Amino acid sequence: MAGLTGGDPSLLRRINSAVVLHALRGAESASLTEITRSTGLSRPTVEGVVDGLMAAALVVEVPAEDGTARRQGRPARRFRFRAEAGHLLGLEIGSHRVAAVVSDLDGRVVGAGQKSVDATASADERLDRLRAAIADVLRRTGVSRDSLRAVGAGSPGIVEADGTVRLGTALPGWTGLQLGDRLRRSFACPVLVENDANAAAVAEHWKGSARDCDDVVFVLAGLSPGAGSLIGGRLHRGFGGAAGEIGALHLLGREVTPETLLSTTDEPLHPLDEQAVTEVFAHARQGDDRAAAAVERYIQRLVHDVAALVLALDPELVVIGGWAAGLDGVLEPLRRELARYCLRSPRVTLSLLGEAAVATGALRLALDHVEEELFAVEGTVTARR
Amino acid sequence: MAGLTGGDPSLLRRINSAVVLHALRGAESASLTEITRSTGLSRPTVEGVVDGLMAAALVVEVPAEDGTARRQGRPARRFRFRAEAGHLLGLEIGSHRVAAVVSDLDGRVVGAGQKSVDATASADERLDRLRAAIADVLRRTGVSRDSLRAVGAGSPGIVEADGTVRLGTALPGWTGLQLGDRLRRSFACPVLVENDANAAAVAEHWKGSARDCDDVVFVLAGLSPGAGSLIGGRLHRGFGGAAGEIGALHLLGREVTPETLLSTTDEPLHPLDEQAVTEVFAHARQGDDRAAAAVERYIQRLVHDVAALVLALDPELVVIGGWAAGLDGVLEPLRRELARYCLRSPRVTLSLLGEAAVATGALRLALDHVEEELFAVEGTVTARR
């Protein structure tokens, strides 16, 4: 950076601010000398930038602690990034519940909450429940709405770049919903909407089972499975945002619906909801033969869905999440069958984040957005889609 | 480039050479003044670089044509890139045939040839046939082996970066074969080995059905289908090079082998080869009910395989190649069923390159390699894996 001269002075200031913020964020605190050294900027430049960042309340001086650095008279002033200068919100919109999680600008979670919602609720009812969950968690954490810098939301369905749900059969009234616009009414900051399985994949990569992997398939296993993929550490959304929407895969060739698949009688299971399925699994554990056969069929379908993703994408790691991840005996058959069908078997593991995955991923996407605004320096940060 | 001063003089010469070659390659011919203008280099630099490139036989002066530019006395000297200064070889290794295609440094094909090979041939026999096909095509085109700058080869199976076949069940003796090393014995230039469906995907993107698409799935439809994918214009090989190896997909859930699938009796079809399948298709066209049912099952399986790829990847375009692409009535059912099962349907089209796809793609990969050597300028060419 030291070589930068001339050009647009406001751009230069922005770049220098980003460089200093980046350096401060990587350390507990730093002195002007340390910042000068790690950034390569001149001392007067660093002083000017730090003054500006303090005026913007993004940086604060750390009070000197007793007994430290007193050897040579006055200790060097130290500064730190004010992660509490702003907050982020991650939202999950599901068929049975809505959830919200709040973090500071370092992505440290300061609060979370959820509310149940009826699977048959209309879009308006569902969004009302979501707003109630958000109000709750903001009140409990004492975070003001003004402090929010970005909001991320994970939703079932194919989501356009502007947050419109192009197709969403999992929730009533969801297809065509301008979800982004509806959410934006509640916030002054940017709102980003992402497919739920995609968000969960991002979350597992950030702080879950996939922290050390850049080529990951996350399977949101439920009644109708969805998947999110990272390729080279980046979300693969597909040409039309529909990558990983494998819900229809099990229909192919066999024409079997989940209602038939999980039935323990000759009649389709109705209503087909998580409670009904949990009962089937409980009966299977108690030795009911027909229930055991239904569970076997369910797991076979999941194996089939996952195998298709693995054969198409060849990931390093498959993470199984969603409520089916909590069922006994999902993992072992998956590993066994993948080894049988795939030319190269990936590692298979369960989600570490569990129910928190979608909201956490949505939070990470909000954080990505803010980081680009605050910290992006042309040439040092790669472009995102 | 005009701003470049100081630094490593040999690197600078290399960069300037690449810039001038790039400019010359984009035009039929160019004068020193035109090169100076299009590259931003100084006149003396351009003169020096052009002299060097002429000494290396990569550039040649174009003889003045009668009647052109005679207005002001002596016409300006014009130069052109010598695409004939080197050649590239693209190879296909298949179960029934081996093929070779030769091009100049602009990728213009100057000759091609193929030889049939028995499906049961050993690896040594198959490589002997390939070497014979190569010798034939080089002799017929008058291209000397010394003139080859790079060789690409497309092969079934999962291929490691060094050209070793990690797994290749389609050809006898193929798994574990050090194909790259074996081919390198015949050439002094670099040899690159790629999965056949991947090579074909690259070919369709280069000069086939996918010229205007960067998100493409190419399906090499045969008895055991394979697929190659481009994401954002780049080959998606997967974490272990196995992406698109969907051969086992049809086994999932239904446990149906191709031998049963295509049988018109209660016995499995044996031997299952292209001739047997072609006969089944012919009988179907003649109104044989059982043959028609077998064809229907085959197409359903292809639909299933393609749908799995589409649901996982969400490409803009699916290109169907391989010998099954030539069968009547493959495309319409595919389009109809994909529209039924996929949340977002891609365009579906047939391969334009047909049987030439694999060798053409292998040729393109060889050309990519040479272009990186000859024309890559740091900062103007993006890194490849």
mmCIF file of C-alpha atoms in Angstrom, chain A residues 158 166-167 215 231 236-246 248-249 251-255 303-304 307-309 311-316 340-341 343-344, chain B residues 158 166-167 215 231 236-246 248-249 251-255 303-304 307-309 311-316 340-341 343-344:
data_model
loop_
_atom_site.group_PDB
_atom_site.id
_atom_site.type_symbol
_atom_site.label_atom_id
_atom_site.label_comp_id
_atom_site.label_asym_id
_atom_site.label_seq_id
_atom_site.Cartn_x
_atom_site.Cartn_y
_atom_site.Cartn_z
ATOM 1 C CA ILE A 158 -35.640 -21.086 -5.582
ATOM 2 C CA ARG A 166 -39.455 -17.979 -7.970
ATOM 3 C CA LEU A 167 -40.696 -21.378 -6.864
ATOM 4 C CA ASP A 215 -15.922 -28.787 -1.627
ATOM 5 C CA ILE A 231 -17.315 -25.587 -4.813
ATOM 6 C CA HIS A 236 -22.772 -22.993 -6.242
ATOM 7 C CA ARG A 237 -26.235 -21.597 -6.924
ATOM 8 C CA GLY A 238 -26.539 -22.876 -10.478
ATOM 9 C CA PHE A 239 -27.514 -20.959 -13.565
ATOM 10 C CA GLY A 240 -31.033 -20.233 -12.307
ATOM 11 C CA GLY A 241 -30.522 -20.584 -8.545
ATOM 12 C CA ALA A 242 -31.991 -24.099 -8.545
ATOM 13 C CA ALA A 243 -28.858 -26.172 -7.909
ATOM 14 C CA GLY A 244 -29.443 -28.835 -5.273
ATOM 15 C CA GLU A 245 -33.242 -28.642 -5.442
ATOM 16 C CA ILE A 246 -33.419 -32.407 -5.503
ATOM 17 C CA ALA A 248 -38.236 -34.374 -7.222
ATOM 18 C CA LEU A 249 -35.380 -36.813 -7.622
ATOM 19 C CA LEU A 251 -40.031 -39.474 -8.022
ATOM 20 C CA LEU A 252 -37.959 -40.385 -11.024
ATOM 21 C CA GLY A 253 -38.459 -43.834 -12.348
ATOM 22 C CA ARG A 254 -40.137 -45.176 -9.262
ATOM 23 C CA GLU A 255 -43.010 -42.714 -8.953
ATOM 24 C CA VAL A 303 -29.139 -42.612 -0.016
ATOM 25 C CA HIS A 304 -30.413 -42.318 -3.547
ATOM 26 C CA ALA A 307 -25.685 -40.517 -4.235
ATOM 27 C CA ALA A 308 -27.048 -38.507 -7.158
ATOM 28 C CA LEU A 309 -25.521 -35.332 -5.723
ATOM 29 C CA LEU A 311 -21.987 -38.603 -8.473
ATOM 30 C CA ALA A 312 -22.760 -35.272 -10.113
ATOM 31 C CA LEU A 313 -20.516 -33.073 -7.973
ATOM 32 C CA ASP A 314 -17.833 -35.299 -6.380
ATOM 33 C CA PRO A 315 -17.515 -33.305 -3.145
ATOM 34 C CA GLU A 316 -14.866 -33.915 -0.501
ATOM 35 C CA ARG A 340 -21.071 -49.148 -3.108
ATOM 36 C CA TYR A 341 -22.330 -46.745 -5.764
ATOM 37 C CA LEU A 343 -16.523 -44.314 -7.827
ATOM 38 C CA ARG A 344 -14.937 -42.091 -5.189
ATOM 39 C CA ILE B 158 -11.377 -41.128 -13.163
ATOM 40 C CA ARG B 166 -7.534 -44.190 -10.748
ATOM 41 C CA LEU B 167 -10.644 -46.103 -11.716
ATOM 42 C CA ASP B 215 -22.889 -23.443 -17.452
ATOM 43 C CA ILE B 231 -19.421 -24.073 -14.324
ATOM 44 C CA HIS B 236 -15.774 -28.883 -12.825
ATOM 45 C CA ARG B 237 -13.716 -31.993 -12.093
ATOM 46 C CA GLY B 238 -14.845 -32.457 -8.510
ATOM 47 C CA PHE B 239 -12.705 -32.925 -5.445
ATOM 48 C CA GLY B 240 -11.332 -36.255 -6.639
ATOM 49 C CA GLY B 241 -11.854 -35.951 -10.385
ATOM 50 C CA ALA B 242 -15.017 -38.069 -10.262
ATOM 51 C CA ALA B 243 -17.674 -35.415 -10.900
ATOM 52 C CA GLY B 244 -20.235 -36.608 -13.437
ATOM 53 C CA GLU B 245 -19.293 -40.275 -13.178
ATOM 54 C CA ILE B 246 -22.953 -41.193 -13.001
ATOM 55 C CA ALA B 248 -23.938 -46.242 -11.124
ATOM 56 C CA LEU B 249 -26.870 -43.873 -10.738
ATOM 57 C CA LEU B 251 -28.583 -48.945 -10.151
ATOM 58 C CA LEU B 252 -29.805 -47.002 -7.168
ATOM 59 C CA GLY B 253 -33.095 -48.074 -5.756
ATOM 60 C CA ARG B 254 -34.121 -50.077 -8.750
ATOM 61 C CA GLU B 255 -31.175 -52.429 -9.056
ATOM 62 C CA VAL B 303 -33.933 -39.091 -18.335
ATOM 63 C CA HIS B 304 -33.326 -40.176 -14.776
ATOM 64 C CA ALA B 307 -32.441 -35.181 -14.259
ATOM 65 C CA ALA B 308 -30.150 -36.054 -11.366
ATOM 66 C CA LEU B 309 -27.369 -33.996 -12.918
ATOM 67 C CA LEU B 311 -31.190 -31.064 -10.166
ATOM 68 C CA ALA B 312 -27.733 -31.141 -8.594
ATOM 69 C CA LEU B 313 -26.067 -28.581 -10.865
ATOM 70 C CA ASP B 314 -28.805 -26.426 -12.455
ATOM 71 C CA PRO B 315 -26.992 -25.818 -15.762
ATOM 72 C CA GLU B 316 -28.174 -23.444 -18.459
ATOM 73 C CA ARG B 340 -41.835 -32.365 -15.279
ATOM 74 C CA TYR B 341 -39.196 -33.076 -12.657
ATOM 75 C CA LEU B 343 -37.869 -26.862 -10.787
ATOM 76 C CA ARG B 344 -36.055 -24.980 -13.510
#
